[in-house]
Amino acid sequence: MESVDIILRGEFLISTPSAHDNSGWCRDGAVAVRGGEIVASGTWEEISSRYVSGNIHYRQSGIIMPGLVNAHTHAPMVLFRGIADDLPLKAWLEEHIFPAEANLTPELVSLGAELACAEMIRCGTTAFADMYLFETGIVDVAARAGLRIWAGEGIFDFPSPAFKNGYQALEETERLFSKWKDHELVTITIDPHTPYTCSPELLKACAELSLRTGMGVVTHVAETVWEDREIRKKHGGMSPVAYLDSLGLLNERLVAVHCVVPDAKDIRLLADRRVSVVHCPESNLKLASGVAPVPALLEAGVATALGTDGAASNNDLNMLGEMDTVAKIHKGITGNPECVSAGEALSMCTSMAADALGRTDIGRIEPGCRADIVIVDLDAVHMRPCFNPVSQIVYAAGPGDVQDVMVNGRFLMIDRKLLTIDERAILEKAASLARSS
Ligand SMILES: [Zn+2]
């Protein structure tokens, strides 16, 4: 018998959600974890016949599953939750969000990041990709909370509250890269905001830094019809995707967020260049930007992840809700109930999301993977009976059902109690912010 740090045991285990059928799970499942790594997973019978531990974490009504990956957000925007609803993207951004962001300070950003981390842990998210201002403070908060983070300082042509211009933000990106390059939980990315808020020269500088360092690039692209029209007008008829290609940005290091309005040629180009896409269905719906052609992207072989986007256009950071939405919206659009299955939706925020962000050792419960694991409680009236745990997670579960959260072998929440964040203090600060505005 081999000794491990902890064995998790639950009524069900979802190891790697299958995109094509509702398999990839078993009853009475268990996971053996040692040194933050998954040593083995399978039925309790299999695991208990090979491994021993003084720490058996048993949830009789629990679904053990990979932690969820929120592949695109702006975490501190939880501070703007509900300040400007029901507006088109351009008016929302230019008349409400940019003016509100002009008053941001590093302290406010850190407060927002902590509130966001608490919300994400409660929703079963173990990793997130963040683009914002004063990103250094967000990385500190996430690392302290024990979450896995991809982080990039937002890069624009115009001055941001954090930096005078995009080149200073690029320097900050390099500084963060050197500071965090050996950290287990942190990956720094280069985050030009959009093709229309960055000049071609600045975008080229981003591409060059990526080529030189191997860093990933994250950018919003092809989010609206307006953007598509503007870019085509300014750049000789090129679509936003083709325009980024002309600047050397389209490659396997690029994460293209939104892609609501790519044409068939763009989809081919994204697939050929092995670009990953992040689909943010609720944010795109709320801003009436449209719906990304996810079935066509998946069909073309584009790794497509899910993200909430910022809470100001969502208005929460709940990946369980995002999965439910993505599985339904494409059925409605295509008239095909088989389109985006529950397994496909779940893989878009676990294994496929990890692949999209360039990590094959998270997003699944398999030997050799990092132990980023959540346990969802079935002991609730909306969760019984349970015939298929994948269906239950995608179509029935809510944030309140997430019971335990582990990242890299460390518990961040046990029995719905956050262990790395002082939730009460954060709630009080966030509540008083709204009262004083
Ligand atoms: Zn965004």
CSV table of C-alpha atoms and ligand atoms in Angstrom, one decimal:
chain,number,residue,atom,x,y,z
A,1,MET,CA,0.0,0.0,0.0
A,2,GLU,CA,1.2,3.5,-0.9
A,3,SER,CA,0.8,6.4,1.4
A,4,VAL,CA,-0.7,9.7,0.2
A,5,ASP,CA,-1.5,13.1,1.9
A,6,ILE,CA,-5.3,12.8,1.5
A,7,ILE,CA,-7.9,10.7,-0.2
A,8,LEU,CA,-11.1,12.5,-1.4
A,9,ARG,CA,-14.2,10.2,-1.6
A,10,GLY,CA,-17.6,11.1,-3.0
A,11,GLU,CA,-20.9,9.7,-4.2
A,12,PHE,CA,-19.7,10.5,-7.8
A,13,LEU,CA,-16.4,11.4,-9.4
A,14,ILE,CA,-16.2,13.3,-12.7
A,15,SER,CA,-12.6,12.8,-13.8
A,16,THR,CA,-12.4,14.3,-17.3
A,17,PRO,CA,-15.8,15.4,-18.8
A,18,SER,CA,-16.3,14.0,-22.2
A,19,ALA,CA,-17.2,16.6,-24.9
A,20,HIS,CA,-19.0,14.0,-27.0
A,21,ASP,CA,-21.1,11.9,-24.6
A,22,ASN,CA,-22.1,12.2,-20.9
A,23,SER,CA,-19.3,9.7,-19.8
A,24,GLY,CA,-16.1,10.5,-17.9
A,25,TRP,CA,-17.6,9.8,-14.4
A,26,CYS,CA,-18.2,7.0,-12.0
A,27,ARG,CA,-20.1,6.3,-8.8
A,28,ASP,CA,-18.4,6.0,-5.4
A,29,GLY,CA,-15.3,7.7,-6.7
A,30,ALA,CA,-12.1,8.7,-5.0
A,31,VAL,CA,-8.9,10.7,-5.7
A,32,ALA,CA,-5.5,10.2,-4.0
A,33,VAL,CA,-3.5,13.4,-3.6
A,34,ARG,CA,0.2,13.8,-2.6
A,35,GLY,CA,2.3,17.0,-2.7
A,36,GLY,CA,-0.4,18.9,-4.5
A,37,GLU,CA,-0.6,16.3,-7.3
A,38,ILE,CA,-3.2,13.8,-8.2
A,39,VAL,CA,-1.6,10.4,-7.8
A,40,ALA,CA,-4.6,8.3,-8.8
A,41,SER,CA,-8.4,8.5,-9.4
A,42,GLY,CA,-11.1,5.8,-9.8
A,43,THR,CA,-13.7,4.0,-7.7
A,44,TRP,CA,-13.2,4.0,-4.0
A,45,GLU,CA,-12.7,0.2,-4.2
A,46,GLU,CA,-9.8,0.7,-6.6
A,47,ILE,CA,-8.2,3.6,-4.7
A,48,SER,CA,-8.6,2.1,-1.2
A,49,SER,CA,-7.0,-1.2,-2.4
A,50,ARG,CA,-3.8,0.7,-3.4
A,51,TYR,CA,-3.5,3.8,-1.3
A,52,VAL,CA,-3.7,4.7,2.4
A,53,SER,CA,-4.0,8.0,4.2
A,54,GLY,CA,-4.6,9.3,7.7
A,55,ASN,CA,-6.8,11.9,6.0
A,56,ILE,CA,-9.9,10.5,4.3
A,57,HIS,CA,-12.2,13.4,3.2
A,58,TYR,CA,-15.5,11.7,2.6
A,59,ARG,CA,-18.6,13.4,1.2
A,60,GLN,CA,-21.4,10.9,1.1
A,61,SER,CA,-23.5,13.2,-1.1
A,62,GLY,CA,-20.7,14.8,-3.0
A,63,ILE,CA,-19.7,15.1,-6.7
A,64,ILE,CA,-15.9,15.3,-6.9
A,65,MET,CA,-14.9,17.2,-10.1
A,66,PRO,CA,-12.2,19.3,-11.6
A,67,GLY,CA,-12.1,22.9,-10.5
A,68,LEU,CA,-13.7,25.3,-12.9
A,69,VAL,CA,-11.6,27.7,-15.0
A,70,ASN,CA,-12.9,31.2,-15.7
A,71,ALA,CA,-10.9,31.9,-18.8
A,72,HIS,CA,-11.7,35.6,-19.0
A,73,THR,CA,-12.6,38.2,-16.4
A,74,HIS,CA,-11.7,41.6,-15.0
A,75,ALA,CA,-11.9,40.6,-11.3
A,76,PRO,CA,-12.1,44.0,-9.6
A,77,MET,CA,-15.1,45.0,-11.8
A,78,VAL,CA,-17.2,43.3,-9.1
A,79,LEU,CA,-17.0,46.8,-7.5
A,80,PHE,CA,-19.1,48.1,-10.5
A,81,ARG,CA,-21.7,45.3,-10.2
A,82,GLY,CA,-25.0,47.0,-11.3
A,83,ILE,CA,-23.7,50.5,-11.7
A,84,ALA,CA,-24.8,50.7,-15.4
A,85,ASP,CA,-27.1,48.0,-16.8
A,86,ASP,CA,-29.0,47.6,-20.0
A,87,LEU,CA,-26.8,49.6,-22.3
A,88,PRO,CA,-24.9,48.9,-25.6
A,89,LEU,CA,-21.2,48.1,-25.1
A,90,LYS,CA,-19.9,51.4,-26.5
A,91,ALA,CA,-22.1,53.7,-24.3
A,92,TRP,CA,-21.6,51.4,-21.3
A,93,LEU,CA,-17.8,51.4,-21.7
A,94,GLU,CA,-17.2,55.1,-22.6
A,95,GLU,CA,-20.0,56.8,-20.6
A,96,HIS,CA,-20.0,54.7,-17.5
A,97,ILE,CA,-17.1,52.2,-17.0
A,98,PHE,CA,-14.1,54.3,-18.2
A,99,PRO,CA,-15.3,57.3,-16.0
A,100,ALA,CA,-15.7,55.0,-13.0
A,101,GLU,CA,-12.3,53.4,-13.6
A,102,ALA,CA,-10.7,56.9,-13.7
A,103,ASN,CA,-11.2,57.0,-9.9
A,104,LEU,CA,-9.6,53.6,-9.3
A,105,THR,CA,-6.8,53.3,-6.8
A,106,PRO,CA,-4.5,50.3,-6.1
A,107,GLU,CA,-6.4,49.9,-2.8
A,108,LEU,CA,-9.8,49.7,-4.5
A,109,VAL,CA,-8.5,47.3,-7.1
A,110,SER,CA,-7.2,45.0,-4.3
A,111,LEU,CA,-10.5,45.2,-2.5
A,112,GLY,CA,-12.4,44.3,-5.7
A,113,ALA,CA,-10.0,41.5,-6.4
A,114,GLU,CA,-10.5,40.0,-2.9
A,115,LEU,CA,-14.3,40.2,-3.2
A,116,ALA,CA,-14.0,38.5,-6.7
A,117,CYS,CA,-11.7,35.8,-5.4
A,118,ALA,CA,-14.2,35.0,-2.6
A,119,GLU,CA,-17.0,34.8,-5.1
A,120,MET,CA,-15.1,32.6,-7.5
A,121,ILE,CA,-14.1,30.1,-4.8
A,122,ARG,CA,-17.7,29.9,-3.7
A,123,CYS,CA,-18.7,29.2,-7.3
A,124,GLY,CA,-16.2,26.4,-7.6
A,125,THR,CA,-13.7,28.3,-9.7
A,126,THR,CA,-10.1,27.3,-9.0
A,127,ALA,CA,-8.3,29.2,-11.8
A,128,PHE,CA,-9.0,32.5,-13.7
A,129,ALA,CA,-7.6,34.6,-16.4
A,130,ASP,CA,-7.6,38.3,-15.5
A,131,MET,CA,-7.0,41.5,-17.5
A,132,TYR,CA,-7.2,44.7,-15.6
A,133,LEU,CA,-5.5,47.8,-14.2
A,134,PHE,CA,-3.0,47.8,-11.3
A,135,GLU,CA,-2.8,44.1,-12.0
A,136,THR,CA,0.1,43.6,-9.6
A,137,GLY,CA,-2.3,44.0,-6.7
A,138,ILE,CA,-4.7,41.4,-8.2
A,139,VAL,CA,-1.9,38.9,-8.5
A,140,ASP,CA,-0.9,39.4,-4.9
A,141,VAL,CA,-4.5,38.9,-3.8
A,142,ALA,CA,-5.0,35.8,-5.9
A,143,ALA,CA,-1.7,34.2,-4.8
A,144,ARG,CA,-2.6,34.9,-1.2
A,145,ALA,CA,-6.1,33.4,-1.6
A,146,GLY,CA,-4.5,30.4,-3.2
A,147,LEU,CA,-6.2,30.6,-6.6
A,148,ARG,CA,-4.5,29.9,-9.9
A,149,ILE,CA,-4.3,33.0,-12.0
A,150,TRP,CA,-3.3,34.2,-15.5
A,151,ALA,CA,-2.8,37.9,-15.2
A,152,GLY,CA,-2.2,40.8,-17.6
A,153,GLU,CA,-2.0,44.5,-17.1
A,154,GLY,CA,-4.5,46.1,-19.5
A,155,ILE,CA,-2.6,47.9,-22.4
A,156,PHE,CA,-4.2,50.9,-24.2
A,157,ASP,CA,-3.0,53.8,-26.4
A,158,PHE,CA,-4.5,56.3,-24.0
A,159,PRO,CA,-3.5,56.9,-20.4
A,160,SER,CA,-5.1,54.5,-17.9
A,161,PRO,CA,-5.4,55.3,-14.2
A,162,ALA,CA,-2.3,53.0,-13.7
A,163,PHE,CA,0.0,54.1,-16.6
A,164,LYS,CA,0.6,57.0,-18.9
A,165,ASN,CA,0.6,54.9,-22.1
A,166,GLY,CA,0.7,51.4,-23.5
A,167,TYR,CA,4.5,51.1,-23.6
A,168,GLN,CA,4.6,51.7,-19.8
A,169,ALA,CA,2.0,49.0,-19.3
A,170,LEU,CA,4.2,46.7,-21.5
A,171,GLU,CA,7.2,47.5,-19.2
A,172,GLU,CA,5.0,46.6,-16.2
A,173,THR,CA,4.1,43.4,-17.9
A,174,GLU,CA,7.7,42.4,-18.3
A,175,ARG,CA,8.4,43.4,-14.7
A,176,LEU,CA,5.5,41.2,-13.5
A,177,PHE,CA,6.8,38.3,-15.7
A,178,SER,CA,10.2,38.4,-14.1
A,179,LYS,CA,8.7,38.7,-10.6
A,180,TRP,CA,6.3,35.7,-10.9
A,181,LYS,CA,7.9,33.4,-13.5
A,182,ASP,CA,8.7,30.6,-11.0
A,183,HIS,CA,5.5,30.8,-9.0
A,184,GLU,CA,3.4,27.6,-9.1
A,185,LEU,CA,0.0,29.5,-9.3
A,186,VAL,CA,0.8,32.6,-11.4
A,187,THR,CA,1.2,33.0,-15.2
A,188,ILE,CA,1.7,36.6,-16.5
A,189,THR,CA,0.2,37.4,-19.9
A,190,ILE,CA,0.4,40.4,-22.3
A,191,ASP,CA,-3.0,42.0,-22.5
A,192,PRO,CA,-3.6,44.6,-25.3
A,193,HIS,CA,-7.2,45.7,-24.7
A,194,THR,CA,-8.7,45.6,-28.2
A,195,PRO,CA,-7.7,46.1,-31.8
A,196,TYR,CA,-9.4,49.5,-31.7
A,197,THR,CA,-7.9,50.8,-28.4
A,198,CYS,CA,-4.3,49.9,-29.3
A,199,SER,CA,-2.3,51.3,-32.3
A,200,PRO,CA,-0.8,48.9,-34.8
A,201,GLU,CA,2.7,49.8,-33.5
A,202,LEU,CA,1.6,49.0,-29.9
A,203,LEU,CA,0.1,45.7,-31.0
A,204,LYS,CA,3.3,44.8,-32.9
A,205,ALA,CA,5.3,45.5,-29.7
A,206,CYS,CA,3.0,43.1,-27.9
A,207,ALA,CA,3.6,40.4,-30.6
A,208,GLU,CA,7.4,41.0,-30.3
A,209,LEU,CA,7.4,40.7,-26.5
A,210,SER,CA,5.4,37.4,-26.8
A,211,LEU,CA,7.8,36.0,-29.4
A,212,ARG,CA,10.9,37.0,-27.3
A,213,THR,CA,9.6,35.6,-24.0
A,214,GLY,CA,7.0,32.9,-25.0
A,215,MET,CA,4.4,34.8,-22.9
A,216,GLY,CA,0.8,34.4,-23.9
A,217,VAL,CA,-1.3,37.3,-25.3
A,218,VAL,CA,-4.9,37.9,-24.3
A,219,THR,CA,-7.1,40.4,-26.2
A,220,HIS,CA,-10.7,41.2,-26.8
A,221,VAL,CA,-11.4,40.8,-30.5
A,222,ALA,CA,-14.4,40.8,-32.9
A,223,GLU,CA,-16.8,41.5,-30.0
A,224,THR,CA,-19.3,43.7,-31.9
A,225,VAL,CA,-20.5,44.6,-35.4
A,226,TRP,CA,-19.4,48.1,-34.6
A,227,GLU,CA,-15.8,47.0,-34.0
A,228,ASP,CA,-15.8,44.8,-37.2
A,229,ARG,CA,-17.0,47.8,-39.3
A,230,GLU,CA,-14.5,50.2,-37.8
A,231,ILE,CA,-11.5,47.9,-38.2
A,232,ARG,CA,-12.5,47.1,-41.8
A,233,LYS,CA,-12.9,50.9,-42.6
A,234,LYS,CA,-9.5,51.8,-41.1
A,235,HIS,CA,-7.4,48.8,-42.3
A,236,GLY,CA,-8.2,48.2,-45.9
A,237,GLY,CA,-11.2,45.9,-45.4
A,238,MET,CA,-9.5,43.5,-43.1
A,239,SER,CA,-11.7,41.9,-40.4
A,240,PRO,CA,-10.4,42.3,-36.8
A,241,VAL,CA,-9.1,38.7,-36.8
A,242,ALA,CA,-7.3,39.2,-40.2
A,243,TYR,CA,-5.9,42.6,-38.9
A,244,LEU,CA,-4.4,40.9,-35.9
A,245,ASP,CA,-2.9,38.3,-38.2
A,246,SER,CA,-1.3,41.0,-40.3
A,247,LEU,CA,0.5,42.3,-37.2
A,248,GLY,CA,1.9,38.8,-36.3
A,249,LEU,CA,-0.4,38.2,-33.3
A,250,LEU,CA,-2.3,35.1,-34.6
A,251,ASN,CA,-0.5,32.1,-33.2
A,252,GLU,CA,-0.8,29.4,-30.5
A,253,ARG,CA,0.1,31.9,-27.8
A,254,LEU,CA,-3.0,34.1,-28.5
A,255,VAL,CA,-6.2,33.8,-26.5
A,256,ALA,CA,-8.9,35.7,-28.5
A,257,VAL,CA,-11.7,36.8,-26.2
A,258,HIS,CA,-15.3,37.0,-27.5
A,259,CYS,CA,-15.0,36.4,-31.3
A,260,VAL,CA,-18.8,37.1,-31.6
A,261,VAL,CA,-18.6,38.2,-35.2
A,262,PRO,CA,-15.9,36.2,-37.0
A,263,ASP,CA,-16.7,35.2,-40.6
A,264,ALA,CA,-16.0,31.7,-42.0
A,265,LYS,CA,-12.5,32.8,-43.2
A,266,ASP,CA,-11.7,34.1,-39.7
A,267,ILE,CA,-12.7,30.8,-38.1
A,268,ARG,CA,-10.5,28.9,-40.6
A,269,LEU,CA,-7.6,31.3,-39.7
A,270,LEU,CA,-8.1,30.9,-36.0
A,271,ALA,CA,-8.0,27.1,-36.4
A,272,ASP,CA,-5.0,27.1,-38.7
A,273,ARG,CA,-3.0,29.4,-36.4
A,274,ARG,CA,-4.1,27.4,-33.3
A,275,VAL,CA,-5.5,30.4,-31.6
A,276,SER,CA,-7.7,29.7,-28.5
A,277,VAL,CA,-11.0,31.5,-28.1
A,278,VAL,CA,-12.9,32.5,-24.9
A,279,HIS,CA,-16.7,32.6,-25.2
A,280,CYS,CA,-18.4,34.9,-22.7
A,281,PRO,CA,-22.1,34.2,-23.4
A,282,GLU,CA,-23.8,36.1,-20.6
A,283,SER,CA,-21.7,39.3,-21.0
A,284,ASN,CA,-22.3,39.3,-24.8
A,285,LEU,CA,-26.0,38.7,-24.3
A,286,LYS,CA,-26.3,41.4,-21.7
A,287,LEU,CA,-24.6,44.0,-23.9
A,288,ALA,CA,-26.6,42.7,-26.9
A,289,SER,CA,-23.3,42.1,-28.8
A,290,GLY,CA,-24.6,38.8,-30.1
A,291,VAL,CA,-23.5,35.2,-29.6
A,292,ALA,CA,-20.2,33.7,-30.7
A,293,PRO,CA,-20.5,30.9,-33.3
A,294,VAL,CA,-19.3,28.3,-30.8
A,295,PRO,CA,-20.6,25.2,-32.8
A,296,ALA,CA,-18.6,26.3,-35.8
A,297,LEU,CA,-15.5,27.1,-33.7
A,298,LEU,CA,-15.6,23.7,-32.1
A,299,GLU,CA,-16.3,22.0,-35.4
A,300,ALA,CA,-13.2,23.7,-36.8
A,301,GLY,CA,-11.1,22.4,-33.9
A,302,VAL,CA,-10.6,25.7,-32.1
A,303,ALA,CA,-10.0,25.2,-28.3
A,304,THR,CA,-12.9,27.2,-26.9
A,305,ALA,CA,-13.1,28.1,-23.2
A,306,LEU,CA,-15.8,29.9,-21.2
A,307,GLY,CA,-15.5,33.2,-19.3
A,308,THR,CA,-17.7,35.4,-17.3
A,309,ASP,CA,-16.1,38.7,-18.4
A,310,GLY,CA,-16.3,41.4,-15.8
A,311,ALA,CA,-19.1,41.5,-13.3
A,312,ALA,CA,-20.2,44.9,-14.6
A,313,SER,CA,-21.6,43.2,-17.7
A,314,ASN,CA,-22.7,39.8,-16.3
A,315,ASN,CA,-23.3,40.6,-13.3
A,316,ASP,CA,-21.7,37.7,-11.4
A,317,LEU,CA,-18.6,35.5,-11.7
A,318,ASN,CA,-20.6,32.2,-11.6
A,319,MET,CA,-19.2,29.6,-14.1
A,320,LEU,CA,-22.0,27.2,-13.2
A,321,GLY,CA,-24.4,29.7,-14.6
A,322,GLU,CA,-22.2,30.3,-17.7
A,323,MET,CA,-22.2,26.6,-18.5
A,324,ASP,CA,-26.0,26.4,-18.2
A,325,THR,CA,-26.3,29.4,-20.6
A,326,VAL,CA,-23.8,28.1,-23.1
A,327,ALA,CA,-25.5,24.7,-23.3
A,328,LYS,CA,-28.9,26.3,-23.9
A,329,ILE,CA,-28.3,29.4,-26.0
A,330,HIS,CA,-26.8,27.4,-28.9
A,331,LYS,CA,-29.6,24.9,-28.9
A,332,GLY,CA,-32.0,27.9,-29.2
A,333,ILE,CA,-30.0,29.5,-32.0
A,334,THR,CA,-29.5,26.3,-34.1
A,335,GLY,CA,-32.8,24.6,-33.3
A,336,ASN,CA,-30.7,21.5,-32.5
A,337,PRO,CA,-31.1,20.2,-29.0
A,338,GLU,CA,-27.9,18.1,-29.4
A,339,CYS,CA,-25.8,21.2,-30.0
A,340,VAL,CA,-23.4,22.0,-27.1
A,341,SER,CA,-24.0,19.0,-24.8
A,342,ALA,CA,-23.7,19.2,-21.0
A,343,GLY,CA,-20.4,17.4,-21.3
A,344,GLU,CA,-19.2,19.8,-23.9
A,345,ALA,CA,-20.2,22.8,-21.7
A,346,LEU,CA,-18.4,21.3,-18.7
A,347,SER,CA,-15.2,20.6,-20.7
A,348,MET,CA,-15.3,24.2,-21.9
A,349,CYS,CA,-14.6,25.3,-18.3
A,350,THR,CA,-12.4,22.4,-17.3
A,351,SER,CA,-10.2,20.4,-19.7
A,352,MET,CA,-10.7,22.4,-22.8
A,353,ALA,CA,-10.3,25.7,-20.9
A,354,ALA,CA,-7.0,24.4,-19.5
A,355,ASP,CA,-5.8,23.4,-23.0
A,356,ALA,CA,-6.9,26.9,-24.3
A,357,LEU,CA,-4.7,28.5,-21.6
A,358,GLY,CA,-1.8,26.2,-22.4
A,359,ARG,CA,-2.0,23.8,-19.4
A,360,THR,CA,-2.8,20.2,-19.9
A,361,ASP,CA,-2.1,19.4,-16.2
A,362,ILE,CA,-5.2,21.1,-14.8
A,363,GLY,CA,-8.9,20.9,-15.6
A,364,ARG,CA,-9.0,17.1,-15.2
A,365,ILE,CA,-8.7,14.6,-12.4
A,366,GLU,CA,-6.0,12.3,-13.8
A,367,PRO,CA,-2.7,11.0,-12.4
A,368,GLY,CA,0.1,13.6,-12.8
A,369,CYS,CA,-2.4,16.6,-12.8
A,370,ARG,CA,-2.3,19.3,-10.2
A,371,ALA,CA,-5.0,18.8,-7.5
A,372,ASP,CA,-7.4,21.6,-8.5
A,373,ILE,CA,-10.6,19.9,-7.3
A,374,VAL,CA,-14.1,20.9,-6.1
A,375,ILE,CA,-16.8,19.0,-4.4
A,376,VAL,CA,-20.5,19.8,-5.1
A,377,ASP,CA,-23.1,18.8,-2.6
A,378,LEU,CA,-26.1,16.8,-3.9
A,379,ASP,CA,-28.0,17.1,-0.6
A,380,ALA,CA,-30.4,19.7,-1.8
A,381,VAL,CA,-34.0,19.6,-3.1
A,382,HIS,CA,-33.0,20.9,-6.6
A,383,MET,CA,-30.2,18.3,-6.9
A,384,ARG,CA,-32.1,15.0,-6.3
A,385,PRO,CA,-32.5,12.5,-7.7
A,386,CYS,CA,-29.1,12.4,-9.5
A,387,PHE,CA,-28.9,10.0,-12.4
A,388,ASN,CA,-26.0,11.8,-14.1
A,389,PRO,CA,-23.6,14.1,-12.2
A,390,VAL,CA,-22.5,16.0,-15.4
A,391,SER,CA,-26.2,16.9,-16.1
A,392,GLN,CA,-26.6,17.9,-12.5
A,393,ILE,CA,-23.6,20.2,-12.5
A,394,VAL,CA,-24.5,22.0,-15.8
A,395,TYR,CA,-28.3,22.2,-15.6
A,396,ALA,CA,-29.1,22.2,-11.8
A,397,ALA,CA,-26.3,23.2,-9.6
A,398,GLY,CA,-25.8,26.7,-8.2
A,399,PRO,CA,-23.0,28.4,-6.2
A,400,GLY,CA,-24.5,27.5,-2.9
A,401,ASP,CA,-24.0,23.8,-3.7
A,402,VAL,CA,-20.2,24.1,-3.8
A,403,GLN,CA,-19.0,22.6,-0.6
A,404,ASP,CA,-15.2,22.2,-0.8
A,405,VAL,CA,-12.6,23.8,-3.0
A,406,MET,CA,-8.9,22.7,-3.3
A,407,VAL,CA,-6.2,24.3,-5.4
A,408,ASN,CA,-2.8,22.6,-5.8
A,409,GLY,CA,-3.6,20.2,-3.0
A,410,ARG,CA,-4.6,23.0,-0.5
A,411,PHE,CA,-8.1,23.6,0.7
A,412,LEU,CA,-9.4,27.1,0.1
A,413,MET,CA,-12.9,26.2,1.3
A,414,ILE,CA,-14.2,23.4,3.5
A,415,ASP,CA,-17.9,22.9,4.1
A,416,ARG,CA,-18.7,26.3,2.6
A,417,LYS,CA,-16.2,28.1,4.9
A,418,LEU,CA,-13.6,30.2,3.2
A,419,LEU,CA,-10.1,29.5,4.7
A,420,THR,CA,-7.9,32.0,2.9
A,421,ILE,CA,-10.1,35.1,2.8
A,422,ASP,CA,-11.7,37.1,5.6
A,423,GLU,CA,-15.1,37.1,4.0
A,424,ARG,CA,-16.9,39.2,6.6
A,425,ALA,CA,-14.4,42.0,6.5
A,426,ILE,CA,-14.5,42.1,2.6
A,427,LEU,CA,-18.3,42.2,2.6
A,428,GLU,CA,-18.4,45.1,5.1
A,429,LYS,CA,-15.9,47.1,3.0
A,430,ALA,CA,-17.8,46.4,-0.3
A,431,ALA,CA,-21.2,47.3,1.3
A,432,SER,CA,-19.9,50.6,2.7
A,433,LEU,CA,-18.5,51.5,-0.8
A,434,ALA,CA,-22.0,51.5,-2.3
A,435,ARG,CA,-23.4,53.4,0.7
A,436,SER,CA,-20.9,56.1,0.4
A,437,SER,CA,-21.2,56.7,-3.3
B,1,ZN,ZN,-13.5,41.5,-21.1
